[in-house]
Short mmCIF file of C-alpha atoms and ligand atoms in Angstrom, two decimals:
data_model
loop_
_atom_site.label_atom_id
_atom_site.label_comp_id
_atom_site.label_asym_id
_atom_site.label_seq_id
_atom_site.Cartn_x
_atom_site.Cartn_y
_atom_site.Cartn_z
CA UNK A 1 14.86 -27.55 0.85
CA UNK A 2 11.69 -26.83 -1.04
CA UNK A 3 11.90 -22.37 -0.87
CA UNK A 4 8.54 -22.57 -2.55
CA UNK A 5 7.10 -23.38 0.57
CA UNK A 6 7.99 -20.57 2.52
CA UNK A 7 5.36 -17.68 3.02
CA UNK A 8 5.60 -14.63 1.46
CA UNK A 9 6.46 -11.28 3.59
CA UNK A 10 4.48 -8.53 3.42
CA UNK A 11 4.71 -5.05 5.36
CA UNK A 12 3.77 -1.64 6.05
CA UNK A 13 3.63 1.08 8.72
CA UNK A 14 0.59 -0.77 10.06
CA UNK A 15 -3.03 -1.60 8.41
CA UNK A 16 -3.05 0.02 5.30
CA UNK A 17 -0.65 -3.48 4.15
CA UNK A 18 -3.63 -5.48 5.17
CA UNK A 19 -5.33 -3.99 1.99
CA UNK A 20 -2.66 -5.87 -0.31
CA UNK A 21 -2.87 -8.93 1.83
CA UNK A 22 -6.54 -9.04 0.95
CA UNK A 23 -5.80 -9.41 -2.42
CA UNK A 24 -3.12 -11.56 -2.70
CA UNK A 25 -4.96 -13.69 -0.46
CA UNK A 26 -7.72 -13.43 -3.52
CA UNK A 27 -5.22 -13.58 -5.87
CA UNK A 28 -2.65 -16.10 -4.69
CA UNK A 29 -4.35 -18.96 -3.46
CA UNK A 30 -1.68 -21.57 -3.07
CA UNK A 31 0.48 -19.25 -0.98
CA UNK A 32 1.07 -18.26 2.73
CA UNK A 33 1.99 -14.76 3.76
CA UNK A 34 3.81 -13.00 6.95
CA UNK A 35 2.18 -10.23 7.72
CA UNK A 36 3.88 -7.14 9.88
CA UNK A 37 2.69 -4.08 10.86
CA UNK A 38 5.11 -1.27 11.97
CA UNK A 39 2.22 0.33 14.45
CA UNK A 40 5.07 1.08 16.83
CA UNK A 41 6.65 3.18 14.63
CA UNK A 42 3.92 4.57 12.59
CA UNK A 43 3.08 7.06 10.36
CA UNK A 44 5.50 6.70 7.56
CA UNK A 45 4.07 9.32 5.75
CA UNK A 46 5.06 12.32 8.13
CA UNK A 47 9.12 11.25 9.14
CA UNK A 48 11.92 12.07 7.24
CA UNK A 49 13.13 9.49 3.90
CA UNK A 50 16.02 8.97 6.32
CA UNK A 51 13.89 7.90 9.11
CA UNK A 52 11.42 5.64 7.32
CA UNK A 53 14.42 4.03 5.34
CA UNK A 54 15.61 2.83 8.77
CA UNK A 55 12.00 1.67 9.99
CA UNK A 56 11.75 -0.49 6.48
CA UNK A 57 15.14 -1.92 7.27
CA UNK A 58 14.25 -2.99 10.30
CA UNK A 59 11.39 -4.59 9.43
CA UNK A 60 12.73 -6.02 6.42
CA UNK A 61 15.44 -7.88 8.50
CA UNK A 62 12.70 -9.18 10.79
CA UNK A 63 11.02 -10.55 8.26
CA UNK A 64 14.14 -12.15 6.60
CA UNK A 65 14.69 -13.58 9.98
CA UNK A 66 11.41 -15.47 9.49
CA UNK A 67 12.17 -16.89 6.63
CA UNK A 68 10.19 -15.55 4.10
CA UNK A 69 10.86 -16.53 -0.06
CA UNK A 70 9.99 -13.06 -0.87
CA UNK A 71 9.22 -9.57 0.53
CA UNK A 72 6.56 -7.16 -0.17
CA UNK A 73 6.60 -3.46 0.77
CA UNK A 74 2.76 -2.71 1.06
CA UNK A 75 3.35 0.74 1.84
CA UNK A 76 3.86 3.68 -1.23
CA UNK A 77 5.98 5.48 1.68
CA UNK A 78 8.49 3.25 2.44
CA UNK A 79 8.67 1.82 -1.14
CA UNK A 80 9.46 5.74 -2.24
CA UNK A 81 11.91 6.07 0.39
CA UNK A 82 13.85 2.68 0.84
CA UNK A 83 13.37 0.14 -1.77
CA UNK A 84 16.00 1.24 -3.91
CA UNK A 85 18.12 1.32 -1.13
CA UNK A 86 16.89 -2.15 0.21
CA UNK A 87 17.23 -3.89 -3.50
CA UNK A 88 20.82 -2.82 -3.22
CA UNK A 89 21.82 -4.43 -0.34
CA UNK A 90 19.48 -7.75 -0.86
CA UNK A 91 20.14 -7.95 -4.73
CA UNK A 92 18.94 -11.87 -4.66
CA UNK A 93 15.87 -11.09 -2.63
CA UNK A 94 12.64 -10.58 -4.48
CA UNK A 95 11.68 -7.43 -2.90
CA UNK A 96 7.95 -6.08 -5.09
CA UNK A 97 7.38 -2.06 -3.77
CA UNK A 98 4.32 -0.06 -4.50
CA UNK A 99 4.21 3.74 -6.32
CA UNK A 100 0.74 5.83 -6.67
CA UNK A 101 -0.97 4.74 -9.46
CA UNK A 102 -0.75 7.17 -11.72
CA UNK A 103 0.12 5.47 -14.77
CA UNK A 104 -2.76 3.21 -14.26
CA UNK A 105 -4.83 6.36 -14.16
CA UNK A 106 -2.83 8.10 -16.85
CA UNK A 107 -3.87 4.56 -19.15
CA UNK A 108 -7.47 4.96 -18.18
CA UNK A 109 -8.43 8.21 -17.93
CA UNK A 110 -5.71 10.00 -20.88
CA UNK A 111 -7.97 13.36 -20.66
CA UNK A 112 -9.18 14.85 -17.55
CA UNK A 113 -8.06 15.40 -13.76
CA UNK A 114 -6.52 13.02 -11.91
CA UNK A 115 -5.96 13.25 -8.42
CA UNK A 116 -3.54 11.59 -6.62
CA UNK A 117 -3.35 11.21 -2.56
CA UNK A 118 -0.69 10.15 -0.58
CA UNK A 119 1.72 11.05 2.08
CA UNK A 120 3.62 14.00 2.07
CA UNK A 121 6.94 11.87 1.96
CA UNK A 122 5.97 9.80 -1.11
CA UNK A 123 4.90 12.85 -3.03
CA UNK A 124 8.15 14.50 -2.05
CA UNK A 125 10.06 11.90 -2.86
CA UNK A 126 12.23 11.74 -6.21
CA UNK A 127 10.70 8.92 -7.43
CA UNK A 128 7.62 9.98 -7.46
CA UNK A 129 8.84 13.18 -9.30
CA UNK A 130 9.81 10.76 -11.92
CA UNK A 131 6.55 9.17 -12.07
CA UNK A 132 4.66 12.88 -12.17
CA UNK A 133 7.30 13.58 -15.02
CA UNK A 134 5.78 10.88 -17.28
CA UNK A 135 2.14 10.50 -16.17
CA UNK A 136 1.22 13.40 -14.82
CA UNK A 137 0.41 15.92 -17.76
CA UNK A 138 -3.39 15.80 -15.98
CA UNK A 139 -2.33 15.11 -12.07
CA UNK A 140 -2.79 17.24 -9.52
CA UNK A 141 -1.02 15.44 -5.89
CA UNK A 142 -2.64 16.23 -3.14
CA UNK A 143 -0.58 15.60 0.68
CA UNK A 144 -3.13 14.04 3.17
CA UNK A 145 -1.08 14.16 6.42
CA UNK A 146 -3.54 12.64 9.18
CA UNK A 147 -5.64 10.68 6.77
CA UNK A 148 -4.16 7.13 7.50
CA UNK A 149 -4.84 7.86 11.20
CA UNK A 150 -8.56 7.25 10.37
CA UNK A 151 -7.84 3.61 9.71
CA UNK A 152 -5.25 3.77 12.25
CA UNK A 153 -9.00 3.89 14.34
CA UNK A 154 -10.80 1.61 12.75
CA UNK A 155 -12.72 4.48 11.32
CA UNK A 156 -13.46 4.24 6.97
CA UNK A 157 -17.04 6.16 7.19
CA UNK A 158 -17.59 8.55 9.53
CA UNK A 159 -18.35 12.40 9.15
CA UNK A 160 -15.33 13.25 10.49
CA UNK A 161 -13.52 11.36 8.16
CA UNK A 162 -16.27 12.38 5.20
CA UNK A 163 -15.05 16.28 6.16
CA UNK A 164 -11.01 15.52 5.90
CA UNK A 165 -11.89 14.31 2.59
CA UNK A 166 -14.30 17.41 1.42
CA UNK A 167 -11.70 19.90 1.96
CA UNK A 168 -9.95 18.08 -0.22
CA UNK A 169 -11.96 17.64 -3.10
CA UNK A 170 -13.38 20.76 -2.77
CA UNK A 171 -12.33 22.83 -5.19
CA UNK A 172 -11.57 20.17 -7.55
CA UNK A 173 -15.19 19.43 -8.04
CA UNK A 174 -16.30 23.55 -7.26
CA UNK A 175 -15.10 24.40 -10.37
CA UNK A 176 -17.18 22.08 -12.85
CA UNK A 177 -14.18 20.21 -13.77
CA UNK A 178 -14.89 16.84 -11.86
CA UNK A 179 -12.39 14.61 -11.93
CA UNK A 180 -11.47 11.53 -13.77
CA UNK A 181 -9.78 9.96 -11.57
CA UNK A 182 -8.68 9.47 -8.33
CA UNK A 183 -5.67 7.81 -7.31
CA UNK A 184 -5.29 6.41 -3.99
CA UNK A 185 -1.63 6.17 -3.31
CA UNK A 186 -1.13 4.64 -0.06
CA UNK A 187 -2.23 1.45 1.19
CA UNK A 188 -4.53 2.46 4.19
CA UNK A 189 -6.86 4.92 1.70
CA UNK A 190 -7.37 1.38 -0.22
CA UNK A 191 -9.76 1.16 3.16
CA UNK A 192 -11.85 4.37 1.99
CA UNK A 193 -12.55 3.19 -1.10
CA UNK A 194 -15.86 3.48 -1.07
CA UNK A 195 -16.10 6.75 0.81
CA UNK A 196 -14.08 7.97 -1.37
CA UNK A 197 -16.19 7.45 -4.36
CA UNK A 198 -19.75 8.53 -2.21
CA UNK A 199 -18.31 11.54 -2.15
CA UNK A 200 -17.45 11.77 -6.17
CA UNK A 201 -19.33 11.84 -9.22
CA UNK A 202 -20.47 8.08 -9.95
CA UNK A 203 -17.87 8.58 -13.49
CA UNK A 204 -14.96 9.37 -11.64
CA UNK A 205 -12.85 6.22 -11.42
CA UNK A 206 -11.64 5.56 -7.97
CA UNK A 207 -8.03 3.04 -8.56
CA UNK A 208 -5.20 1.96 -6.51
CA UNK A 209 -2.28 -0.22 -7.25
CA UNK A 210 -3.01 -3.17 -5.15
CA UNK A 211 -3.87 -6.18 -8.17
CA UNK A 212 -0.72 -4.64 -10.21
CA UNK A 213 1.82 -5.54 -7.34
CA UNK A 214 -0.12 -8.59 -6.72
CA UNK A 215 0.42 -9.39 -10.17
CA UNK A 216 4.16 -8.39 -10.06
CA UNK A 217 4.55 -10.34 -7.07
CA UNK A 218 3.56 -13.49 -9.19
CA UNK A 219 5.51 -12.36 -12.17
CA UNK A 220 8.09 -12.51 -10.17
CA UNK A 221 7.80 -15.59 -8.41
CA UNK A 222 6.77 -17.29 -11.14
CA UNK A 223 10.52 -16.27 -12.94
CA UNK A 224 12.30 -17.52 -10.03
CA UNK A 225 9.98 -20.75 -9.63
CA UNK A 226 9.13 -20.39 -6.17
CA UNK A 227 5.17 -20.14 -6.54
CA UNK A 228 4.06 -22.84 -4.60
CA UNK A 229 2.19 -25.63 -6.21
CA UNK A 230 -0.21 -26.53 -3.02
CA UNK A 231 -2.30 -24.83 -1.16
CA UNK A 232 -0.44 -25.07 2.45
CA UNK A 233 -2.43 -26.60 5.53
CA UNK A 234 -3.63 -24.40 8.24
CA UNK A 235 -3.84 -20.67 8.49
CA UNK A 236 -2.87 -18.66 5.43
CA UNK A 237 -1.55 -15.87 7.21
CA UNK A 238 0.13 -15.18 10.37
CA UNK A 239 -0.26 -10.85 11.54
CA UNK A 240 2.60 -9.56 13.50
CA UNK A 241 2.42 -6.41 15.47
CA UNK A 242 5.77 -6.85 17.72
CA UNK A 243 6.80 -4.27 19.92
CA UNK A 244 3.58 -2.43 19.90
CA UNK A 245 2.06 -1.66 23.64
CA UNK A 246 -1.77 -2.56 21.73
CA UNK A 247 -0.89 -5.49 19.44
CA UNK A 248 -3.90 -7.18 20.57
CA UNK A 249 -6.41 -4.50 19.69
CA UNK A 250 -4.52 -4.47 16.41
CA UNK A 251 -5.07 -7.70 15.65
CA UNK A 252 -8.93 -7.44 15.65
CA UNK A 253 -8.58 -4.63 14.25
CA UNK A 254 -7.18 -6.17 11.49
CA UNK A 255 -8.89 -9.39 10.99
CA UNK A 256 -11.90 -6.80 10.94
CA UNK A 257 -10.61 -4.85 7.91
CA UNK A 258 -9.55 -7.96 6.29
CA UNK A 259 -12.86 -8.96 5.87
CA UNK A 260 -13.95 -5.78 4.34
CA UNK A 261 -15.14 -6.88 0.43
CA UNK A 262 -12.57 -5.56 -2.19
N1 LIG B 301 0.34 2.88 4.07
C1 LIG B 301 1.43 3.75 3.78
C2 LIG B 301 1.51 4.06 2.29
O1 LIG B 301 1.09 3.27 1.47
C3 LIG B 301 1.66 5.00 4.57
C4 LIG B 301 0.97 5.33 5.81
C5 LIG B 301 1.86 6.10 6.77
O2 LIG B 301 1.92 7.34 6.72
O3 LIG B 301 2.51 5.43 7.58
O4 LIG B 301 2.02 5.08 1.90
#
């Protein structure tokens, strides 16, 4: 059997995944993805390491179940708190995780702030400490329980959402010190983009990690020859929201964010 035929997995605690999918839809051309979102169990970001380890578990033997050639965890959250643990017990699975991306920032912006948001359990977490050990001379993390509930709604631009996000940046930019940078480390905030930077000097670089695990997705692919030579007939992607009471409002939901331009 030809494995380079079979999609490509891809998950998170619900839409913010859809921001990756985007991409490697841009970026992978020839390949078909399985898309799940956790809804049911959603947020990540607030549970215990513990708890989300067991979410991403479950989900990751769904999608196993399917068939998939190769798993991606579009989520910062559950990457932080169970892909070590999940690369352990699938060692021949290519399993690609996600981190804040604060090296990338740390590359581009060497002087100056850099802010990083994400959820309270992936800045908690010890691999992020690791990361903040090495890149983040210049960081300052900043929690942002309640801000992936935004997207949750289908909401990237309102006032409401502008406010969450002034409190935050605040007294970063009240103290003439604007910042470089500003990472967005988990997958839904990918959606704000553009918020984000309306409410930012125009120099202050606004980056996320979606193109580099795109990219390490084909690396590794590409290693194990399993990128697929043909573009495959039919849709390119198939969304899952299983044992959610709303899986139909989250599926246009989603096909509407998908169509947001990078
Ligand atoms: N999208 C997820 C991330 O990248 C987390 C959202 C949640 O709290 O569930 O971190």
């Amino acid at each position: 059997m030809d494995r380079s035929a079979l999609p490509i997995g891809i998950f998170d605690s619900g839409m913010g995944g859809l921001s990756v999918l985007r991409t490697a839809l841009r970026m992978l051309p020839d390949e078909r993805f399985v898309f799940y979102g956790d809804i049911a169990n959603a947020p990540y970001g607030t549970k215990t390491e513990d708890e989300v380890y067991r979410c991403a578990r479950a989900v990751t033997g769904r999608l196993m179940d399917e068939g998939v050639k190769a798993l991606v965890i579009a989520c910062n959250t559950a990457t932080c708190a169970a892909a070590a643990q999940l690369r352990d017990e699938f060692p021949d699975f290519i399993i690609v995780g996600m981190e804040p991306a604060l090296k990338l920032a740390h590359d581009q912006c060497p002087e100056g702030r850099i802010l990083v948001l994400a959820t309270p359990v992936s800045l908690a977490s010890q691999k992020y400490r690791r990361l903040y050990e090495s890149y983040g001379e210049h960081a300052v993390s900043l929690p942002c329980p309640g801000l992936m509930e935004f997207v949750e709604r289908g909401d990237i631009d309102s006032e409401e959402l502008k406010g969450y996000l002034k409190e935050k940046f605040g007294p970063y930019l009240a103290d003439g010190q604007a910042p470089s940078a500003v990472v967005l480390g988990c997958t839904h905030y990918v959606f704000l983009k553009s918020t984000v930077q309306s409410l930012l000097p125009a120099a202050t670089r606004v980056l996320d990690g979606n193109e580099g695990t795109v990219r390490q997705l084909r690396r590794r692919l590409e290693q194990q020859g399993l990128l697929s030579a043909a573009r495959p007939a039919g849709e390119r992607f198939s969304l899952g929201f299983h044992l959610a009471e709303n899986a139909g409002k989250a599926d246009s939901l989603a096909r509407k964010l998908l169509r947001i331009p990078e």
